[in-house]
mmCIF file of N, CA and C in Angstrom:
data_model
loop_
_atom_site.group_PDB
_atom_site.id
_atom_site.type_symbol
_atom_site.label_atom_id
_atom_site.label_comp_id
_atom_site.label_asym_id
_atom_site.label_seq_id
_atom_site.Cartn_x
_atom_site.Cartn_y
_atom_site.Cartn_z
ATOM 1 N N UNK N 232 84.780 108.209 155.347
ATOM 2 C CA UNK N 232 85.946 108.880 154.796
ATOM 3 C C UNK N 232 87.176 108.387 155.551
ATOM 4 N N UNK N 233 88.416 108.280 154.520
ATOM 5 C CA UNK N 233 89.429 107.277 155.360
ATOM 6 C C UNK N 233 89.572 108.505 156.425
ATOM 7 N N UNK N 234 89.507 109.630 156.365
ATOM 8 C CA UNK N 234 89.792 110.725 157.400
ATOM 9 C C UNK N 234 89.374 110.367 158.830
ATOM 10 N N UNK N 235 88.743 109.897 158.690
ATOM 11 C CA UNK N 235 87.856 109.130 160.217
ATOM 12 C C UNK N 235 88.823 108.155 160.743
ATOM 13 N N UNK N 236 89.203 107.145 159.986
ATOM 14 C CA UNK N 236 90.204 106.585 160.314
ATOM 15 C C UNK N 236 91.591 106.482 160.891
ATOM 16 N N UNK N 237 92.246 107.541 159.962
ATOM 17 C CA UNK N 237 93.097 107.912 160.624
ATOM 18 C C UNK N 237 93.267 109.062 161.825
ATOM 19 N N UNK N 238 92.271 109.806 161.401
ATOM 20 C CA UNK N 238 92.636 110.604 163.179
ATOM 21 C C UNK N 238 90.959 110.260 164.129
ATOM 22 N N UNK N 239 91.777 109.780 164.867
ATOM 23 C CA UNK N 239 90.711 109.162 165.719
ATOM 24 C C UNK N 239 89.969 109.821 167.015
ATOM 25 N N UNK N 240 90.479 111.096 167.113
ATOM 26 C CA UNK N 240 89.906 112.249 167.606
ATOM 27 C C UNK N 240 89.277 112.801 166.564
ATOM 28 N N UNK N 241 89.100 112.621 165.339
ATOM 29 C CA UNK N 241 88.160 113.116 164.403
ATOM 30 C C UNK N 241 86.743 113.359 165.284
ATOM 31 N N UNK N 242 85.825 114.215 164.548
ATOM 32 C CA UNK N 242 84.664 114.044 164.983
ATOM 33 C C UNK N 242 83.624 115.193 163.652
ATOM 34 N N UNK N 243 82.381 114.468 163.624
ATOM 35 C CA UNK N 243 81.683 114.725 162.194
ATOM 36 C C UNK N 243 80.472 115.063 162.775
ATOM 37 N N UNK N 244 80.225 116.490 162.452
ATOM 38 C CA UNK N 244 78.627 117.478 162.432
ATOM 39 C C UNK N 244 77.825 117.152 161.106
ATOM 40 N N UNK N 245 76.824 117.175 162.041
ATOM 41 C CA UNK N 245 76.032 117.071 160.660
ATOM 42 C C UNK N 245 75.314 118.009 160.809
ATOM 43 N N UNK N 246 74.482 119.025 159.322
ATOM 44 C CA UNK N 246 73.772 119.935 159.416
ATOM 45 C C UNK N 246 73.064 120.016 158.048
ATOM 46 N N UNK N 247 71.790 120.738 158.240
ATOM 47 C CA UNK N 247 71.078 120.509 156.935
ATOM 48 C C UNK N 247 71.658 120.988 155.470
ATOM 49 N N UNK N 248 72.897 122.049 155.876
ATOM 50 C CA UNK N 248 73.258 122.489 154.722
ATOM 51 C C UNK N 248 74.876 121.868 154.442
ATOM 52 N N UNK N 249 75.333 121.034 155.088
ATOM 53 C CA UNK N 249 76.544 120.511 155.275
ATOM 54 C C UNK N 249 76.876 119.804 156.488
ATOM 55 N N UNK N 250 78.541 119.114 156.078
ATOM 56 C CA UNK N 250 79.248 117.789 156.996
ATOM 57 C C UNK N 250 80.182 118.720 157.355
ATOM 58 N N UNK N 251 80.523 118.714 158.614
ATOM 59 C CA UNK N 251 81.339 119.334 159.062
ATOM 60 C C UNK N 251 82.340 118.341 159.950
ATOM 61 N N UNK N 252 83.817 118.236 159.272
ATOM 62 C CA UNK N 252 84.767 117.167 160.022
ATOM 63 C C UNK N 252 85.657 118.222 160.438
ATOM 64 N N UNK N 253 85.848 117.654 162.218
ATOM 65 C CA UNK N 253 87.524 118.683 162.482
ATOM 66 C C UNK N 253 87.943 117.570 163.492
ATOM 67 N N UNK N 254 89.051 117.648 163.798
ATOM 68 C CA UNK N 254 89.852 117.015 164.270
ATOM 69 C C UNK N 254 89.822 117.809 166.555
ATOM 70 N N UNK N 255 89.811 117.108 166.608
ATOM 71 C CA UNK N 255 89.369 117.658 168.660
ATOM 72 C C UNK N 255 90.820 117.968 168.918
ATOM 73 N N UNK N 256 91.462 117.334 168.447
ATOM 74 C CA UNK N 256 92.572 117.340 169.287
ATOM 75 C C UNK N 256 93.908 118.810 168.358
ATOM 76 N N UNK N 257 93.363 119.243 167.509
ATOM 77 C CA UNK N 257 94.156 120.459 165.987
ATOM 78 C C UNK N 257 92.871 121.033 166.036
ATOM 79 N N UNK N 258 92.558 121.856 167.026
ATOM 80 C CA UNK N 258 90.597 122.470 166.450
ATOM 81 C C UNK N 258 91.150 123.354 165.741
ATOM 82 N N UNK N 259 91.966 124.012 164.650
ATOM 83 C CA UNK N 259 92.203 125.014 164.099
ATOM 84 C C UNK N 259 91.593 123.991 162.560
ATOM 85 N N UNK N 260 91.646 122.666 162.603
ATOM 86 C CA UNK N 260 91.818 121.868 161.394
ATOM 87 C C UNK N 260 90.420 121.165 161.140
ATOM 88 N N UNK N 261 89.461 121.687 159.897
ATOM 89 C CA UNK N 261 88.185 121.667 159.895
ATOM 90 C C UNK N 261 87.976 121.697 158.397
ATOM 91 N N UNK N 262 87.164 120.642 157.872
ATOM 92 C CA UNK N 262 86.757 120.347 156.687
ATOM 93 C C UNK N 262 84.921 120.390 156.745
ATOM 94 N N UNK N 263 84.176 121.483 155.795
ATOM 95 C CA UNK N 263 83.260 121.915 155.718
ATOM 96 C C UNK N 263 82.446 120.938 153.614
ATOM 97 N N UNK N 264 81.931 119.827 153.875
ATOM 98 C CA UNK N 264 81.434 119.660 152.981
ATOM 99 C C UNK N 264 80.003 119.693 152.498
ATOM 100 N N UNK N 265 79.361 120.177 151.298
ATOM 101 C CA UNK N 265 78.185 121.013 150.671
ATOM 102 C C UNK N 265 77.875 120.155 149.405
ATOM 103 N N UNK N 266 76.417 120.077 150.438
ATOM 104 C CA UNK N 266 75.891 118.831 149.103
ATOM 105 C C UNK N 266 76.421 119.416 147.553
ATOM 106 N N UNK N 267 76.034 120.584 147.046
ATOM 107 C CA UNK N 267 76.698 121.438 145.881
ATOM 108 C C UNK N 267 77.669 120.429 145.311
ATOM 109 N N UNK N 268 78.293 120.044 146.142
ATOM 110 C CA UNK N 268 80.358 119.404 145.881
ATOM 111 C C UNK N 268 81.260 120.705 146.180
ATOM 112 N N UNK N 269 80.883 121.604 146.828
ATOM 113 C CA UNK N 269 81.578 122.686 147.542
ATOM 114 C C UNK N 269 82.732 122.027 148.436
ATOM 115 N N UNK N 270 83.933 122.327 149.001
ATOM 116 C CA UNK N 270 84.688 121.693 150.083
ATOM 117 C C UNK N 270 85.660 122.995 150.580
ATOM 118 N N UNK N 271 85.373 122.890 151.839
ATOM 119 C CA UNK N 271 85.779 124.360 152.437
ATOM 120 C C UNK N 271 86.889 123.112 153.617
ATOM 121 N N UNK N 272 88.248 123.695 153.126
ATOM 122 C CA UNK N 272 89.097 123.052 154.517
ATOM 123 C C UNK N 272 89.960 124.417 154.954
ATOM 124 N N UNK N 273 90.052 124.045 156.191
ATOM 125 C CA UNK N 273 90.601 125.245 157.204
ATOM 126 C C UNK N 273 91.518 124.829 158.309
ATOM 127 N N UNK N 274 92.708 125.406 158.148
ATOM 128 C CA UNK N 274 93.755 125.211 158.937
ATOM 129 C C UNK N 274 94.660 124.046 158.777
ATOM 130 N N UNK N 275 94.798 123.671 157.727
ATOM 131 C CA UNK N 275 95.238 122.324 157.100
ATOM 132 C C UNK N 275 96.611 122.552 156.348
ATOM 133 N N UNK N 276 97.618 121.990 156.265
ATOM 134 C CA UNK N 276 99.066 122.177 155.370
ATOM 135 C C UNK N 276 98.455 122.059 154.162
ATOM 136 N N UNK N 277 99.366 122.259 152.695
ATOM 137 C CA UNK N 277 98.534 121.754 151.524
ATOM 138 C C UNK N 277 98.626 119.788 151.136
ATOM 139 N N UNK N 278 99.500 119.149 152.238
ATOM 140 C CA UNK N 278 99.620 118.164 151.814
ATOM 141 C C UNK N 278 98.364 117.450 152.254
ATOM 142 N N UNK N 279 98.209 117.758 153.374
ATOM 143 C CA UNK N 279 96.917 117.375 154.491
ATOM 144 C C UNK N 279 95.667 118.016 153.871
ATOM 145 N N UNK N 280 95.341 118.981 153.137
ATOM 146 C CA UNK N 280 94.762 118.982 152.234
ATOM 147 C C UNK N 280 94.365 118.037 150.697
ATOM 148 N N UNK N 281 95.622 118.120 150.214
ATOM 149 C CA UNK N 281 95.649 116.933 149.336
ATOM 150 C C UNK N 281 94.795 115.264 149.464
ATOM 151 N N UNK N 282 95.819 115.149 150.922
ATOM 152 C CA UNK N 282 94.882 113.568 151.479
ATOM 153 C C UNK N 282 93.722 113.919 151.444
ATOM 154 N N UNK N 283 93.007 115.374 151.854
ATOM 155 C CA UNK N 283 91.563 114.701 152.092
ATOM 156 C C UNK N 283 90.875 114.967 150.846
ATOM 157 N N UNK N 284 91.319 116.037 150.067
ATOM 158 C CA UNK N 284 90.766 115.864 148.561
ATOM 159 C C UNK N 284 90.900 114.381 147.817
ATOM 160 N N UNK N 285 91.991 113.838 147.993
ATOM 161 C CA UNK N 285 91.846 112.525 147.624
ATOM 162 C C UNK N 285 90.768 111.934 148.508
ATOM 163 N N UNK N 286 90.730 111.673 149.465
ATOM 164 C CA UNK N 286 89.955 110.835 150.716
ATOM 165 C C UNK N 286 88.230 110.832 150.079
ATOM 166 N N UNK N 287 88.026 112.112 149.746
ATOM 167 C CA UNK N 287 86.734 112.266 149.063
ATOM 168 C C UNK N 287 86.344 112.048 147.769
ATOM 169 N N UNK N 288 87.360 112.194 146.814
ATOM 170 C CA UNK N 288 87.285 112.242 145.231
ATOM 171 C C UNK N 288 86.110 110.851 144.910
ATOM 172 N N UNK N 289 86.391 109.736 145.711
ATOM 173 C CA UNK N 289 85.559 108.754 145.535
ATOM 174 C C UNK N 289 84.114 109.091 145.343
ATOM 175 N N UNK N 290 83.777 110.372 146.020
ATOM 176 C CA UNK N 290 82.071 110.184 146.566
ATOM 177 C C UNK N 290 81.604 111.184 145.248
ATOM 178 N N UNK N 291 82.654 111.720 144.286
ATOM 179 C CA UNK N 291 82.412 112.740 142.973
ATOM 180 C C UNK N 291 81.513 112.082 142.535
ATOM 181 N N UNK N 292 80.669 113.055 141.720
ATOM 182 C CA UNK N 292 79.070 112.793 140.433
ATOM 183 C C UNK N 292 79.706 112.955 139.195
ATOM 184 N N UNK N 293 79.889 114.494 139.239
ATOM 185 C CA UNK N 293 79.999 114.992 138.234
ATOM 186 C C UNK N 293 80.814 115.886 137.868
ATOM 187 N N UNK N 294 82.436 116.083 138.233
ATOM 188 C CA UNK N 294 83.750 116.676 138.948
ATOM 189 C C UNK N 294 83.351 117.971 137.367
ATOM 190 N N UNK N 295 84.150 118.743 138.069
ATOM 191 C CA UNK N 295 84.681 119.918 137.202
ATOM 192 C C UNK N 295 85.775 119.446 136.654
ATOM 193 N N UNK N 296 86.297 119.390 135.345
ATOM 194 C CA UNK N 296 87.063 119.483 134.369
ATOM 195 C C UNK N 296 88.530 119.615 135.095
ATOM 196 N N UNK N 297 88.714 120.518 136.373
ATOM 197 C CA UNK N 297 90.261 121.269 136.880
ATOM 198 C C UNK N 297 88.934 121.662 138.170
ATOM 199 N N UNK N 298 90.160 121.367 139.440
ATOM 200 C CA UNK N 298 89.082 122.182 140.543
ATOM 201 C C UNK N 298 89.282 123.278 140.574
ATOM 202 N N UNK N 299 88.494 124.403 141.175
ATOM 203 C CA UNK N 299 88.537 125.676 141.913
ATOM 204 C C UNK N 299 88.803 126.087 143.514
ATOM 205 N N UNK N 300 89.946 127.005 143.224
ATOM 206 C CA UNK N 300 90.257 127.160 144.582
ATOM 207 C C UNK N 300 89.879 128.635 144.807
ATOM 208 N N UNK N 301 89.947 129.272 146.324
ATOM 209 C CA UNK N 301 90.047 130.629 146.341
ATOM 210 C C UNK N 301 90.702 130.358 147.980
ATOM 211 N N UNK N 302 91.027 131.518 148.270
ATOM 212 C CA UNK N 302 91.637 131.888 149.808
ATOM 213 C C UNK N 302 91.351 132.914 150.264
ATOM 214 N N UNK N 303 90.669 132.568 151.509
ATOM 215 C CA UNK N 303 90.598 134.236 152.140
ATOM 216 C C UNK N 303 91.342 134.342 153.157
ATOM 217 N N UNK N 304 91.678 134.787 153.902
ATOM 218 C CA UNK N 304 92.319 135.874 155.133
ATOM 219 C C UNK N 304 90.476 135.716 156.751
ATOM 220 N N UNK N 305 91.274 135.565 157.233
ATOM 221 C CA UNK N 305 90.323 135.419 158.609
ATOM 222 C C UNK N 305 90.842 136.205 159.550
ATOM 223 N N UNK N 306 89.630 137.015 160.428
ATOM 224 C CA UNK N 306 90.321 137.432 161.705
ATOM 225 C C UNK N 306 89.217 137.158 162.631
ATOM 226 N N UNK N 307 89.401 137.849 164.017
ATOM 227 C CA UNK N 307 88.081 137.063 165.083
ATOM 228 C C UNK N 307 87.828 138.192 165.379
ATOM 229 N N UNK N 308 86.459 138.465 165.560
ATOM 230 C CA UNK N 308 85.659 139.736 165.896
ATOM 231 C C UNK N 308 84.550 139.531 167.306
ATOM 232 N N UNK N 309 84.227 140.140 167.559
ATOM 233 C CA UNK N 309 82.677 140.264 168.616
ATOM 234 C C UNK N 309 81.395 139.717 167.398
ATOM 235 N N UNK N 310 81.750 139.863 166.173
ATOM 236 C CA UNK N 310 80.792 139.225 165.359
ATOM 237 C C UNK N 310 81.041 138.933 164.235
ATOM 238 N N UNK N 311 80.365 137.669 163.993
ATOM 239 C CA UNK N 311 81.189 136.944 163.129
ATOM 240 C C UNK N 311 80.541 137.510 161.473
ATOM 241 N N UNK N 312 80.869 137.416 160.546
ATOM 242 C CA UNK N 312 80.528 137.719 159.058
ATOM 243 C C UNK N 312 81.421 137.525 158.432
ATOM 244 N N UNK N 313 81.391 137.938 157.021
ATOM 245 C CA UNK N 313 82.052 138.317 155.947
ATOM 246 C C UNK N 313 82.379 139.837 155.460
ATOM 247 N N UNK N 314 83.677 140.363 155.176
ATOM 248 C CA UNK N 314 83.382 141.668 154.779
ATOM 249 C C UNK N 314 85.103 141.310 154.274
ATOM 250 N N UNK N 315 85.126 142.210 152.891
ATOM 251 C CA UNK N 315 86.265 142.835 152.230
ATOM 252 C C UNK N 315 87.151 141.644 151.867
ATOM 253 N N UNK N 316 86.821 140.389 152.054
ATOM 254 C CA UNK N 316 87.679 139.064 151.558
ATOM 255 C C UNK N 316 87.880 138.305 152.817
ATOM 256 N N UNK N 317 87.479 138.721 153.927
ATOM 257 C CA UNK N 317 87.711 138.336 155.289
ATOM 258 C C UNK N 317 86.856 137.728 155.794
ATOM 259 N N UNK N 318 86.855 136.769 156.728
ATOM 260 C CA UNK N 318 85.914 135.906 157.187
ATOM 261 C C UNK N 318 85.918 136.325 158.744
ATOM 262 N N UNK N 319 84.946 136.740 159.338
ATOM 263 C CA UNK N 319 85.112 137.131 160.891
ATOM 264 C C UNK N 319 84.356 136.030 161.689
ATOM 265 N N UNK N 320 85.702 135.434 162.531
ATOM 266 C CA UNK N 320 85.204 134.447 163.469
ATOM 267 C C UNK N 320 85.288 135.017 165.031
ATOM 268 N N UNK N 321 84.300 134.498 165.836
ATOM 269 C CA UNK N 321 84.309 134.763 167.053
ATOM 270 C C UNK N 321 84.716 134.246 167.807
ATOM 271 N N UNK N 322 85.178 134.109 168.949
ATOM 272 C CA UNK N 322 85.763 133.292 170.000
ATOM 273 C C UNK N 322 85.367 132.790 171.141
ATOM 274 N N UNK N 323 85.290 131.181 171.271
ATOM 275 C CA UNK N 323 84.726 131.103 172.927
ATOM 276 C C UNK N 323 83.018 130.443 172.294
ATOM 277 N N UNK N 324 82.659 130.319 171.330
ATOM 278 C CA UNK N 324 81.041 130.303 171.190
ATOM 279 C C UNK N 324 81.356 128.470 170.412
ATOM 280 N N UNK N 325 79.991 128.317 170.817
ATOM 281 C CA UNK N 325 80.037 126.660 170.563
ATOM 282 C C UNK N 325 79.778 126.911 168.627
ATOM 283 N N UNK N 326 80.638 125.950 168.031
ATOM 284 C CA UNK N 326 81.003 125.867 166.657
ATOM 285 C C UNK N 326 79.807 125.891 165.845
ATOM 286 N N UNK N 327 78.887 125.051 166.430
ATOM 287 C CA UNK N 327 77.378 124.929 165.795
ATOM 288 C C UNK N 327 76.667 126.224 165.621
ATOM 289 N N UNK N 328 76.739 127.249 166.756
ATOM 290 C CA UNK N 328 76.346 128.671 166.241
ATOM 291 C C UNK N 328 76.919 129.716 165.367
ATOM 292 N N UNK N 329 77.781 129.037 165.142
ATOM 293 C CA UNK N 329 78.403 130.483 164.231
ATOM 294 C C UNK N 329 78.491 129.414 162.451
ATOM 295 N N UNK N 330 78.369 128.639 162.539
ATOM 296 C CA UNK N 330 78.323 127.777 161.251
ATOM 297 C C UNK N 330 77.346 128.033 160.897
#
């Protein structure tokens, strides 16, 4: 992904249920991709968004017609979940456990 390229503190997880790209040096800035064609980005402007939706469009099968977006609201808890539209992240814990 040209994303690799250009930020060169990039760095890419791999996991059985997804690719996980964030940037080391902006850790707020994290792109979550799902074999599905799911794409979860976090902490990103919408332009910097844009690039990487482009950056990927290449690797499309079988695109949806118009994409789908949604937005939630995040706060950081003692434990992490989902509840009421909110995503609860924890703090201080290595990224791989709470993914």
């Amino acid at each position: 992904v040209d994303f690799l390229e250009r930020e060169p503190s990039a760095e890419v997880l791999t996991f059985d249920d997804s690719v996980h790209f964030r940037n080391q040096e902006r850790s707020e800035e994290s792109v979550f991709v799902f074999p599905y064609g799911s794409v979860v980005i976090w902490g990103m402007d919408v332009g910097s968004e844009q690039v990487m939706l482009r950056d990927l469009k290449k690797f499309q099968l079988s695109p949806l017609p118009e994409p789908e977006g949604d937005e939630f609201r995040y706060e950081y808890d003692s434990t992490p979940g989902i509840t009421n539209e909110a995503v609860k992240l924890t703090i201080g814990v290595d990224s791989q456990e709470t993914i």
